[in-house]
Short mmCIF file of C-alpha atoms and ligand atoms in Angstrom, two decimals:
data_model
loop_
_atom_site.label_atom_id
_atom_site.label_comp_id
_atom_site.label_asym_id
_atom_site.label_seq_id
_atom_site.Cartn_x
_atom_site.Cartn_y
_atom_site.Cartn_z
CA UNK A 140 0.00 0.00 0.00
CA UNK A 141 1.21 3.41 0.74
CA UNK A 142 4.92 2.36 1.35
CA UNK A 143 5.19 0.41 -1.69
CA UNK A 144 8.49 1.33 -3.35
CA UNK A 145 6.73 2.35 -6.55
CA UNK A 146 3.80 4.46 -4.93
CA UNK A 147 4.87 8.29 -4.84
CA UNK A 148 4.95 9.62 -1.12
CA UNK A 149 1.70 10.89 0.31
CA UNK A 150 1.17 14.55 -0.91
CA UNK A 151 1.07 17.02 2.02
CA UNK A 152 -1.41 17.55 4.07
CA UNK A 153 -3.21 20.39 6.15
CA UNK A 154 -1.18 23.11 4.55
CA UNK A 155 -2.85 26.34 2.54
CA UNK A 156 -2.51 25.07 -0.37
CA UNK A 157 -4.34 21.54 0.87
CA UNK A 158 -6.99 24.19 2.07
CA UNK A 159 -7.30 25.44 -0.75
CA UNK A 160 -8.33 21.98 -2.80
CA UNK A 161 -7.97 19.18 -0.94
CA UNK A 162 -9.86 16.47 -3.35
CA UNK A 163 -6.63 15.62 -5.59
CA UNK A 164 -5.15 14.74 -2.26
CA UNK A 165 -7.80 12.89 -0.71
CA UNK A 166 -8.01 11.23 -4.21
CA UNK A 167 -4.32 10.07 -3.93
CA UNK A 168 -5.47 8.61 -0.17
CA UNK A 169 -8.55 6.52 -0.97
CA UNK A 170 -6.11 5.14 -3.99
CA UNK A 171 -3.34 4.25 -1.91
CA UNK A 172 -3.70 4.74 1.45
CA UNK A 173 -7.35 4.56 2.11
CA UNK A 174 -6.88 4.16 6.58
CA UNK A 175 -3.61 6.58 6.87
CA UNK A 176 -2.01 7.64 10.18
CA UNK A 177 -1.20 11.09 9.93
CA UNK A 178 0.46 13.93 12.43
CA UNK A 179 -2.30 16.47 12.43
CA UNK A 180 -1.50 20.33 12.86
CA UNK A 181 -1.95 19.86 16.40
CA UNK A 182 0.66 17.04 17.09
CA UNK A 183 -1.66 14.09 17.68
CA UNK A 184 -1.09 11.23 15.50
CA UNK A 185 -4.45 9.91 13.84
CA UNK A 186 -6.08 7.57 10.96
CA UNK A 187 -7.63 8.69 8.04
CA UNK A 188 -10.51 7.14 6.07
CA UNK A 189 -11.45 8.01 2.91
CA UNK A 190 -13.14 5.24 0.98
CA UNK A 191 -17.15 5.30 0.90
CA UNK A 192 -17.08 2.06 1.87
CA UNK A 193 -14.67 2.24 5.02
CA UNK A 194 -16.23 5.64 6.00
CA UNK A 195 -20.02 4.18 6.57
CA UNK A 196 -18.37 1.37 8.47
CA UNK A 197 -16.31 3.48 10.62
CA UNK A 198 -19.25 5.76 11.49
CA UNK A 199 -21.65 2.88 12.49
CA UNK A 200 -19.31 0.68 14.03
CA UNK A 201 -19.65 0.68 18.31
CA UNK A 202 -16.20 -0.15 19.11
CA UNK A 203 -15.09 3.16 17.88
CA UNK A 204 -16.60 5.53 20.74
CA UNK A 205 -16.76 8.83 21.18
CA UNK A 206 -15.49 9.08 24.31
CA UNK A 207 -11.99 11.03 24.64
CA UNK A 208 -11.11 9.01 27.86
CA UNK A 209 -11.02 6.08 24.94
CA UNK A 210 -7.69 8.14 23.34
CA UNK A 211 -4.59 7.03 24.28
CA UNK A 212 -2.96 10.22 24.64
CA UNK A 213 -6.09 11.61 26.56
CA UNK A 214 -3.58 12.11 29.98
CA UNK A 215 -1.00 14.22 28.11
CA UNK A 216 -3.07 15.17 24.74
CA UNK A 217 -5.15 17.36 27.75
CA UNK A 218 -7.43 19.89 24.83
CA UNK A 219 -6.00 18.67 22.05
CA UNK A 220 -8.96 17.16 20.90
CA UNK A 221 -12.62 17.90 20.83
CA UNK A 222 -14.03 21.81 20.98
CA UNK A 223 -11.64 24.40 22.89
CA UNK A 224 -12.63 25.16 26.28
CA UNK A 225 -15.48 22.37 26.58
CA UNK A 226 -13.36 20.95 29.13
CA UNK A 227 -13.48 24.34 31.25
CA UNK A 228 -16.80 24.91 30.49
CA UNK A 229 -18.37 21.41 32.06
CA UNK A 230 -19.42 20.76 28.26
CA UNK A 231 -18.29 17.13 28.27
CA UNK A 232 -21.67 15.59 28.16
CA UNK A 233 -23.02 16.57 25.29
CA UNK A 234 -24.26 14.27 22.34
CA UNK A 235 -20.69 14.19 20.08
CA UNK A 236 -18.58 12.99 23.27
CA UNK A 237 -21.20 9.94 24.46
CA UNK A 238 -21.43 6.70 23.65
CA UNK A 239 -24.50 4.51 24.40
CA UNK A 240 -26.43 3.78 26.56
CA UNK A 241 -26.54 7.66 27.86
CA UNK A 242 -26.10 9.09 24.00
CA UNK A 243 -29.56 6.97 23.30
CA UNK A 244 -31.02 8.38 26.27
CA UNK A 245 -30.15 12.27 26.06
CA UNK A 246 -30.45 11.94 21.94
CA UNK A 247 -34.07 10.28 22.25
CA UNK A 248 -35.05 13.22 25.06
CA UNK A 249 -33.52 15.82 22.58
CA UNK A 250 -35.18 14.39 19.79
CA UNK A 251 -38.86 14.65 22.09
CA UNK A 252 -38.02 18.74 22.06
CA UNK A 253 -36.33 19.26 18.40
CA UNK A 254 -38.97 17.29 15.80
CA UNK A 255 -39.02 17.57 12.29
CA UNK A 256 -42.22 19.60 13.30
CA UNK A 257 -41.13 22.06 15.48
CA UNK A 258 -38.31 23.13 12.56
CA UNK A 259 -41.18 23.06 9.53
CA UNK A 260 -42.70 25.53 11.85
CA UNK A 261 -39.44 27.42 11.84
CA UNK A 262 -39.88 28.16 7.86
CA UNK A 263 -41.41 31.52 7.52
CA UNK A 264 -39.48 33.03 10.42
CA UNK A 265 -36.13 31.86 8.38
CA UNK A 266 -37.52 33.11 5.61
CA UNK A 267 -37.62 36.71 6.59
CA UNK A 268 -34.48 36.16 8.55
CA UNK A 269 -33.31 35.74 4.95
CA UNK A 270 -34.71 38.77 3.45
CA UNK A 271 -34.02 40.56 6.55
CA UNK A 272 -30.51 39.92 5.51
CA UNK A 273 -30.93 40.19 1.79
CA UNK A 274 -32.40 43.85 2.60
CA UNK A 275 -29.68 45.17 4.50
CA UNK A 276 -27.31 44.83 1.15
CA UNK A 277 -28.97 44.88 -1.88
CA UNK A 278 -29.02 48.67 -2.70
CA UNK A 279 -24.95 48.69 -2.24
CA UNK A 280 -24.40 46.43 -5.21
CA UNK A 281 -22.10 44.64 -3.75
CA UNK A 282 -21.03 41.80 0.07
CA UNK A 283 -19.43 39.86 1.60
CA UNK A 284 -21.56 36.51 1.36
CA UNK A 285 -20.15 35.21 4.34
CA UNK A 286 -20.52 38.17 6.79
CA UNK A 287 -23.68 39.54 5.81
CA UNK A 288 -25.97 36.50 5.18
CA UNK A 289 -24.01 32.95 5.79
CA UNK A 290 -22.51 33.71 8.94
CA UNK A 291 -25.83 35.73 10.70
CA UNK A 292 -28.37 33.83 9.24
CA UNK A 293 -27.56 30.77 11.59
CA UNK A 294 -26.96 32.21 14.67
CA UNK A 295 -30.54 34.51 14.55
CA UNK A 296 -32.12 31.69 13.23
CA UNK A 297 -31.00 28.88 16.35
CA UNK A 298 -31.02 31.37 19.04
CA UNK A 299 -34.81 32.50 18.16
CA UNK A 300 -35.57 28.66 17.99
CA UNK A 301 -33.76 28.06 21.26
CA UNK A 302 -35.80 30.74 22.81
CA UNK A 303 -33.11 33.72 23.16
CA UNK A 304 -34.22 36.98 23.23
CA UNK A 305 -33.66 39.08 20.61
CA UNK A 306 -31.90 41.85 22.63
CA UNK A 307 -29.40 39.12 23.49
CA UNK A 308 -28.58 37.51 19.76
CA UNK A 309 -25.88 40.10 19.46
CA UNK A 310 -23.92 38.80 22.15
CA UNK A 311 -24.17 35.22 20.60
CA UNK A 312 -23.20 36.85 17.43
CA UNK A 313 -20.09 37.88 18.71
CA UNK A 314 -19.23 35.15 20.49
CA UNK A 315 -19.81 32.75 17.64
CA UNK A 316 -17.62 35.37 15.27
CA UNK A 317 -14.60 34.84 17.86
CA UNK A 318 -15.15 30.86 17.00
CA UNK A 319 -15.53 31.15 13.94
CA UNK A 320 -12.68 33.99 12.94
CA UNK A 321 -10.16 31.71 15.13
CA UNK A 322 -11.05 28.37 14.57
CA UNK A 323 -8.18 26.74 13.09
CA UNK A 324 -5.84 29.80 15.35
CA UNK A 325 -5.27 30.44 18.96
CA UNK A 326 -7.44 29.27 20.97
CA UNK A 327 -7.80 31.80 24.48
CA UNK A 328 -10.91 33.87 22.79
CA UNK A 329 -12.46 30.55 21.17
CA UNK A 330 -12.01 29.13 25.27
CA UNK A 331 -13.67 32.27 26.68
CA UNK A 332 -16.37 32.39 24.19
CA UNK A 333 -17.33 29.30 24.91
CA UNK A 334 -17.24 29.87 28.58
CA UNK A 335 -19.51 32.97 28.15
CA UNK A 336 -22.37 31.47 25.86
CA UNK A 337 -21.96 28.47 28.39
CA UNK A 338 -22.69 30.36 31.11
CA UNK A 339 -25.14 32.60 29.22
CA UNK A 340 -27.14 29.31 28.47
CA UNK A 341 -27.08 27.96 31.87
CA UNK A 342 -28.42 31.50 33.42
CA UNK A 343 -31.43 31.08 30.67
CA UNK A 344 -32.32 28.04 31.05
CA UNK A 345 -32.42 28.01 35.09
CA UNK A 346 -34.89 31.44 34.48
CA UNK A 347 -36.87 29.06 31.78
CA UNK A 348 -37.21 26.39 34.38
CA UNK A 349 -38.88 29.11 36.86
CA UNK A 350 -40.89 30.70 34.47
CA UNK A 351 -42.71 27.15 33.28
CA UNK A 352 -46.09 27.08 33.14
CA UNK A 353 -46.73 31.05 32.70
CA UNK A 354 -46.90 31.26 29.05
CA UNK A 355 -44.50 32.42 26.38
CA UNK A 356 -42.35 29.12 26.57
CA UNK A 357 -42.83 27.17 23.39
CA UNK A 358 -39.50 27.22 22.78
CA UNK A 359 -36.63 24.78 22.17
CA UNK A 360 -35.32 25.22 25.85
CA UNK A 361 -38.41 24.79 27.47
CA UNK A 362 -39.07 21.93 25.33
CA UNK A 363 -35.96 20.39 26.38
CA UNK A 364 -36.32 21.29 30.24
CA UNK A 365 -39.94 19.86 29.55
CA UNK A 366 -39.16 16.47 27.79
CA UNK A 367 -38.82 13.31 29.81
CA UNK A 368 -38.45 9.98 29.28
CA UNK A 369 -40.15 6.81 31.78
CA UNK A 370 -40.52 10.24 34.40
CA UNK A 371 -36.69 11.46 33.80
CA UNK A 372 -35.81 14.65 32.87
CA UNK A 373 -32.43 16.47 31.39
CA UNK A 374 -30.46 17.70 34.45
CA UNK A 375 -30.09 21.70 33.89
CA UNK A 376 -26.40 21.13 32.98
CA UNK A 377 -27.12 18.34 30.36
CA UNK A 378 -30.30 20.68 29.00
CA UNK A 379 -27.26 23.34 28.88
CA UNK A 380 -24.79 21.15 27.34
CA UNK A 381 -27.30 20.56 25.03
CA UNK A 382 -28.57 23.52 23.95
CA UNK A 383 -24.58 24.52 23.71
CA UNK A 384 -24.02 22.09 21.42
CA UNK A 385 -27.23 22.84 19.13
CA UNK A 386 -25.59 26.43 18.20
CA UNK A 387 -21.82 24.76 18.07
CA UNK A 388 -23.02 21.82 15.79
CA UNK A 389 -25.70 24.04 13.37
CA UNK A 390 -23.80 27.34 13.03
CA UNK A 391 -20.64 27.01 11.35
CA UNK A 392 -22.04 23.80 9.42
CA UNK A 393 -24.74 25.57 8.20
CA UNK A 394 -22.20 29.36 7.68
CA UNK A 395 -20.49 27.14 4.87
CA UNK A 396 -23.36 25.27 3.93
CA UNK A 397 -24.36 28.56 2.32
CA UNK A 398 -20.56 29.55 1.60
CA UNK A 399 -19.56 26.66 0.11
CA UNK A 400 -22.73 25.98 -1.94
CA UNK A 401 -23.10 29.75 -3.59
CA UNK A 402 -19.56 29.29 -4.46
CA UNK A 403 -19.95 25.87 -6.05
CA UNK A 404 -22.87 27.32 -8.29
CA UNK A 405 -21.02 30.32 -9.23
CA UNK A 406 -18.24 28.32 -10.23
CA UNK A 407 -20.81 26.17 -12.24
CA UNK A 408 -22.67 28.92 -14.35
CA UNK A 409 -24.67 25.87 -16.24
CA UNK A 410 -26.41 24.32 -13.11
CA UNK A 411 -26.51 27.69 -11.71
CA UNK A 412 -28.69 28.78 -14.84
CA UNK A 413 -30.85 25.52 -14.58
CA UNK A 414 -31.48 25.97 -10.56
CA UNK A 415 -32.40 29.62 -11.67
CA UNK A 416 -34.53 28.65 -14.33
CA UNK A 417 -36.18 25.87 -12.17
CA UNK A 418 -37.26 28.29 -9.26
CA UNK A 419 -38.59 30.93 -11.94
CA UNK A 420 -41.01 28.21 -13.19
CA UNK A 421 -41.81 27.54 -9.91
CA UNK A 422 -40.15 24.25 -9.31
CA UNK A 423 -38.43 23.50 -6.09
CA UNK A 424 -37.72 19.94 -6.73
CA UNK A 425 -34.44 20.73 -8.34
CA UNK A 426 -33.27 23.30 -5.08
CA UNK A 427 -34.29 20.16 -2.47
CA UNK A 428 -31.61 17.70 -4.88
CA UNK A 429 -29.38 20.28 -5.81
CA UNK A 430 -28.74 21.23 -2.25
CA UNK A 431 -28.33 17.14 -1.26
CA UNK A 432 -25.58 17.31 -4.16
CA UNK A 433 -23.75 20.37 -2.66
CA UNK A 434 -23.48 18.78 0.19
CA UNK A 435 -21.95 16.23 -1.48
CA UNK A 436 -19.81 17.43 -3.73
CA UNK A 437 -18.13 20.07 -0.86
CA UNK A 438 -19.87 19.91 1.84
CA UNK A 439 -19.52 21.50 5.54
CA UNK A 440 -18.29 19.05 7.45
CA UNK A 441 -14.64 17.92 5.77
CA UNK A 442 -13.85 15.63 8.67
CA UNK A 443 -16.54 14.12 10.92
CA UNK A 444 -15.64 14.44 14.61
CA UNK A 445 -13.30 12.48 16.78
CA UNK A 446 -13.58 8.22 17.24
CA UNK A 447 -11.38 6.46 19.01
CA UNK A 448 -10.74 2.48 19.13
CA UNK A 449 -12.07 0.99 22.22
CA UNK A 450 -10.00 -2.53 20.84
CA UNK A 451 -7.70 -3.34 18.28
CA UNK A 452 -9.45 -3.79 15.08
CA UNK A 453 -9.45 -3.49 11.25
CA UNK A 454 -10.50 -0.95 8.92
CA UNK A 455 -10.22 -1.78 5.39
CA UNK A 456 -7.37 -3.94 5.78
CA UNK A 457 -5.51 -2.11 7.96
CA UNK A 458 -4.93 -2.77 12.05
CA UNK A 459 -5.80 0.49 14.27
CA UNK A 460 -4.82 -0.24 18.22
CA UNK A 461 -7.19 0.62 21.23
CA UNK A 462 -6.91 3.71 22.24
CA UNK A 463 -6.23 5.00 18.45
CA UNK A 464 -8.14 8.38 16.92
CA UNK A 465 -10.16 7.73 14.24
CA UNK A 466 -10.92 10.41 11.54
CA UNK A 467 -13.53 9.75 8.46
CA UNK A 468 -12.70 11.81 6.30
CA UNK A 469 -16.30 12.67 4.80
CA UNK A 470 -15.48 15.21 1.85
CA UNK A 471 -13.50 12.14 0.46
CA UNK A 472 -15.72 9.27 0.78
CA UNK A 473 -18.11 11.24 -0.94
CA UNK A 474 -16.22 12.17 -4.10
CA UNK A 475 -15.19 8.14 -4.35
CA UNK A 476 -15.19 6.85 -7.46
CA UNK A 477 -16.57 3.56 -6.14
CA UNK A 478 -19.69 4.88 -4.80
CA UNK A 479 -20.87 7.94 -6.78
CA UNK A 480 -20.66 8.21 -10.79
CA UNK A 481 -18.37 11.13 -11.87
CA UNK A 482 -17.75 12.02 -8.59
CA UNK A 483 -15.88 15.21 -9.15
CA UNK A 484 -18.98 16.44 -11.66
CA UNK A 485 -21.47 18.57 -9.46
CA UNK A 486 -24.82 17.62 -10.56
CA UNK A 487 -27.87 19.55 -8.95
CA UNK A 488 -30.35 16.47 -10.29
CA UNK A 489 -28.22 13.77 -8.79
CA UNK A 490 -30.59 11.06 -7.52
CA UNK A 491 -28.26 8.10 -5.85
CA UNK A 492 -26.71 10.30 -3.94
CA UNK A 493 -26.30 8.82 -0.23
CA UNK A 494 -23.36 11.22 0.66
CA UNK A 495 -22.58 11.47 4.32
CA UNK A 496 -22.03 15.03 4.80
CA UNK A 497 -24.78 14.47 7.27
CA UNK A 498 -22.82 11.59 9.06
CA UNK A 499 -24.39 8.04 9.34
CA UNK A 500 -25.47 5.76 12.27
CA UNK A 501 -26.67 7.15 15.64
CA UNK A 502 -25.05 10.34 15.85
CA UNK A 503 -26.59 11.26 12.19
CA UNK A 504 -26.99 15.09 12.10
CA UNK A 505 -29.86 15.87 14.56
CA UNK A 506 -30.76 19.02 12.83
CA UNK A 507 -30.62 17.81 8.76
CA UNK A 508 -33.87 18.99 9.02
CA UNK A 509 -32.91 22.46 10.09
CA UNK A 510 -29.52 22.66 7.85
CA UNK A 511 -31.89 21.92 4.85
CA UNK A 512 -34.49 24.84 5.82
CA UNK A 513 -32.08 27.19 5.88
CA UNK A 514 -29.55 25.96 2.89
CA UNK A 515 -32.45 25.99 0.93
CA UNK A 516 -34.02 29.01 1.55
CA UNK A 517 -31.14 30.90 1.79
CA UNK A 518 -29.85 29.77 -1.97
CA UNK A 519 -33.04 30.07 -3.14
CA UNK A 520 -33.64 33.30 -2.01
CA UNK A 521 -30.18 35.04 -3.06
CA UNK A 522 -30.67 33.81 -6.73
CA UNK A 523 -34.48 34.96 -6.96
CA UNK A 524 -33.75 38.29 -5.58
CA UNK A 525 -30.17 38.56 -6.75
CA UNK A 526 -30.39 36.74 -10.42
CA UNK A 527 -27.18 38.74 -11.43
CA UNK A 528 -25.16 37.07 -8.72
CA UNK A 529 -21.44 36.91 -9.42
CA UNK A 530 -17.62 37.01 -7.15
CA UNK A 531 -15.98 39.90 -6.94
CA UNK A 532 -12.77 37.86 -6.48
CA UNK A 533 -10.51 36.09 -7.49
CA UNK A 534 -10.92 31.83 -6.92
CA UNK A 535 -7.21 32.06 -6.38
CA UNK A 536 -7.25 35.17 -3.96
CA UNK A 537 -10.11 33.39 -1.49
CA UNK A 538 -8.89 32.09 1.20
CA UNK A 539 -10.22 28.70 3.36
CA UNK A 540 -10.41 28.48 6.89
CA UNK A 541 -7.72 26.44 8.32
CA UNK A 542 -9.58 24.13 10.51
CA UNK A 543 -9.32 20.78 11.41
CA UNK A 544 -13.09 19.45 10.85
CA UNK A 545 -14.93 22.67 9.14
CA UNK A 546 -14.33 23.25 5.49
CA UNK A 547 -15.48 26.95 4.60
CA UNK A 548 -14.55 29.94 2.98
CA UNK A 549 -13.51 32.87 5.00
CA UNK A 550 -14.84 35.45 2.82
CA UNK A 551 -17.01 35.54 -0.22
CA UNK A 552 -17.03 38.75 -2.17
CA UNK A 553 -19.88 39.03 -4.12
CA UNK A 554 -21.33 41.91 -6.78
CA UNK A 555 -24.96 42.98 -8.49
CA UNK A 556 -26.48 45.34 -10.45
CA UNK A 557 -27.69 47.32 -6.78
CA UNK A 558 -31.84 46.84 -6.31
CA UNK A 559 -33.73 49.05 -4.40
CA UNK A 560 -35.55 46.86 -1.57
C1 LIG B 250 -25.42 21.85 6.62
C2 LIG B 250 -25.39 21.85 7.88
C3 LIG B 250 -24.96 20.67 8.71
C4 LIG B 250 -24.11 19.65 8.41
C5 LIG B 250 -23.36 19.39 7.11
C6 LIG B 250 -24.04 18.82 9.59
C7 LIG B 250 -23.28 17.67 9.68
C8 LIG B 250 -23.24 16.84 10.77
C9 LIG B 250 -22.45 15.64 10.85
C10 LIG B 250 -21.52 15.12 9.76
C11 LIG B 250 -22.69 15.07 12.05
C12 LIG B 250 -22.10 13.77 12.57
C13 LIG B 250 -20.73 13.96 13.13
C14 LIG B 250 -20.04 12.67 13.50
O1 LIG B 250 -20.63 11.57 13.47
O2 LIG B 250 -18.85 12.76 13.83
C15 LIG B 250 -23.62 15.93 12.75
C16 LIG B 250 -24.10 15.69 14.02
C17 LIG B 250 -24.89 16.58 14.69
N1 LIG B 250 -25.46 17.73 14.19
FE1 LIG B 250 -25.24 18.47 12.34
N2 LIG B 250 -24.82 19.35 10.56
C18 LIG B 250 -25.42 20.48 10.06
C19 LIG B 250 -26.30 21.29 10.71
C20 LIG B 250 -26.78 21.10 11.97
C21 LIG B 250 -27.75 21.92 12.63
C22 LIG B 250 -28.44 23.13 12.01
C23 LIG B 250 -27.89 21.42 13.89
C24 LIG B 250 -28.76 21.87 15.03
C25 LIG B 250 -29.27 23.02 15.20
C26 LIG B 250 -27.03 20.27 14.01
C27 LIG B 250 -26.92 19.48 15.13
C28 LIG B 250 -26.19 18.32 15.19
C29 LIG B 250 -26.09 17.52 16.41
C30 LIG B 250 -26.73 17.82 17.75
C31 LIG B 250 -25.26 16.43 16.09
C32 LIG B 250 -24.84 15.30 17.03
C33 LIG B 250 -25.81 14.16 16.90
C34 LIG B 250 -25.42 12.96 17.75
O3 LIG B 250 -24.27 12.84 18.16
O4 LIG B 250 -26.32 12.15 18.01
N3 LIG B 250 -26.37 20.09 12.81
N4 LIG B 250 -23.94 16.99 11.95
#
């Protein structure tokens, strides 16, 4: 495999350039190296997988947990894994660190509060979130996709669901721009954002539990102080942990979501003419596949979150050791050759398209429901109201967030023929 004396060396990874375009390297893994231990940016040593095949395994199979006590380094790799400052901020329990039988208990409470129903109710407040946004540019002519729609949009939309008052979103914008500006960087203001939405969230939902009963609390929090399974209830620190890791998990995912898909159709001017010519006849069949497909083709989530081996086992061939990290690498397995036809082609009609960008197995993406809402109302929306939508840049001057797990853009200059509203 990879050190066969006739196979080139593995092409470097993590670096700006990788960033940049990392499918002809990922292509060179699934070929060659499909399980690859790696030295991440960070120091800690870690597998790779990138075939389809491996990936869907890897992400249903129980003896990889979730669990960082599971890591081998976990006594001296202290915050070198997971989110910055969840240690700090008594974050550990939340549904991305747990195994079963506790991730089956807290997921099935969670899942009593956030229903597919709840977020169809959602649509017509994300819709004028979206124009809301749309509004506040459209006369200049000219954005930044990313600041002005990708990155807000989110964060109004999840705290409104979660039951934040709107006087407050601001502070939850800015904490969620410190995460998101320094991601991939240092990591003090990413700690004590954390800390401050943490303890934010824990003030709100002890005043929720008070106020129960008197009206005004059909919201997400209440819901989840509310649900209970056989007579038990979330603990206020779980319900926090919780609701902490609803705006961690949706915002950034759904920030490039947006970022990554408006680029993908600009870069594709003939599906970008047919989705526009689709929603003008007033078909929406095309936005609901198209949307699976950008996913797919480069999707949010580059690297689904941390495994490690409980016991030695194999993974396409190769042996990983207890106590091993795991990575699956998702924007590879779904660009593989094996599983999807002319996987590098980005095709808005695609119909076998079973791409995990949303994960697989039990800790699939709780709010796919949600990320689709908003993805497709906010793409939707933009090329109705903004038909003349084209960058202002560059492909070579944009620049990719450096980040481990996220793949996004960090800016997205955009230009129009200015509207008045
Ligand atoms: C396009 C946007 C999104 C993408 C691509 C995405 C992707 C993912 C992926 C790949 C996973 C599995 C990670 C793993 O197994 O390692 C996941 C889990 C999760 N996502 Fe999303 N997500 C998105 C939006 C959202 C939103 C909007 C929410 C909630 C408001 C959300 C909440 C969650 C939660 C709570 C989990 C953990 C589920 C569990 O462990 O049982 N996600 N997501």
């Amino acid at each position: 495999m990879h050190d066969d004396k006739d196979t080139p060396p593995a092409p470097p990874l993590f670096t700006w350039e990788f960033a940049a375009d990392p499918y002809p390297a990922y292509a060179w893994l699934r070929e060659h190296a499909p399980v690859h231990r790696t030295a991440l940016p960070s120091g800690v040593e870690a597998w790779l997988v990138t075939r389809y095949a491996d990936a869907r395994q890897a992400l249903a199979d129980q003896r990889l947990s979730k669990n960082p006590a599971h890591h081998s380094e976990s006594a001296h790799g202290k915050g070198k894994v997971g989110i910055p400052g969840e240690r700090s901020a008594n974050l550990m329990t939340h549904l991305l660190n747990i195994d079963p039988p506790d991730h089956t208990r807290l997921r099935r409470l969670v899942s009593k509060a956030f229903t597919p129903r709840r977020v169809a109710e959602f649509a017509p407040r994300v819709q004028e979130l979206t124009d809301q946004l749309i509004d506040a540019f459209i006369d200049k002519g000219e954005a930044d996709l990313i600041h002005e729609f990708a990155f807000p949009l989110p964060i109004y939309a999840i705290c409104d669901l979660l039951g934040v008052p709107r006087e407050d979103q601001d502070d939850f914008r800015d904490w969620a721009g410190m995460m998101i500006r320094h991601g991939g960087g240092p990591r003090g203001g990413v700690a004590r954002s954390v800390k401050k939405m943490r303890g934010y969230l824990a003030e709100l939902i002890h005043r929720k539990r008070e106020e129960l009963g008197e009206g005004g609390d059909d919201d997400l929090i209440s819901g989840l102080i509310r649900a209970s399974d056989h007579g038990e209830h979330l603990t206020e620190n779980e319900a926090a942990a919780m609701a902490f890791i609803l705006l961690f998990a949706g915002f950034e995912t759904t920030v490039n979501l947006i970022g990554n898909g408006v680029y993908a159709l600009l870069r594709n001017p003939g599906e970008r003419e047919r989705l526009q010519r689709a929603l003008a006849e007033g078909d929406e069949s095309l936005l609901a596949t198209g949307v699976e497909e950008l996913l797919r083709y480069d999707g949010p989530v580059e690297l689904a979150t941390w495994r490690f081996a409980t016991e030695p086992i194999t993974l396409g061939g190769q042996r990983i050791a207890a106590g091993d990290p795991v990575l699956v690498v998702l924007a590879a397995a779904d660009r593989d050759p094996e599983r999807f036809a002319e996987p590098d082609t980005l095709d808005l009609s695609r119909r076998d398209n079973q791409h995990l960008g949303y994960g697989h197995g039990i800790h699939y993406c709780l709010g796919a429901p949600l990320a689709r809402l908003e993805g497709q109302a906010a793409l939707a929306t933009l090329l109705r109201r903004l038909p003349d939508l084209r960058l202002a840049a560059d492909p070579e001057e944009l620049r990719w967030r450096g980040g481990l797990i996220m793949r996004g853009l960090r800016t997205l200059p955009v230009e129009f023929a200015p509207r008045i509203r």
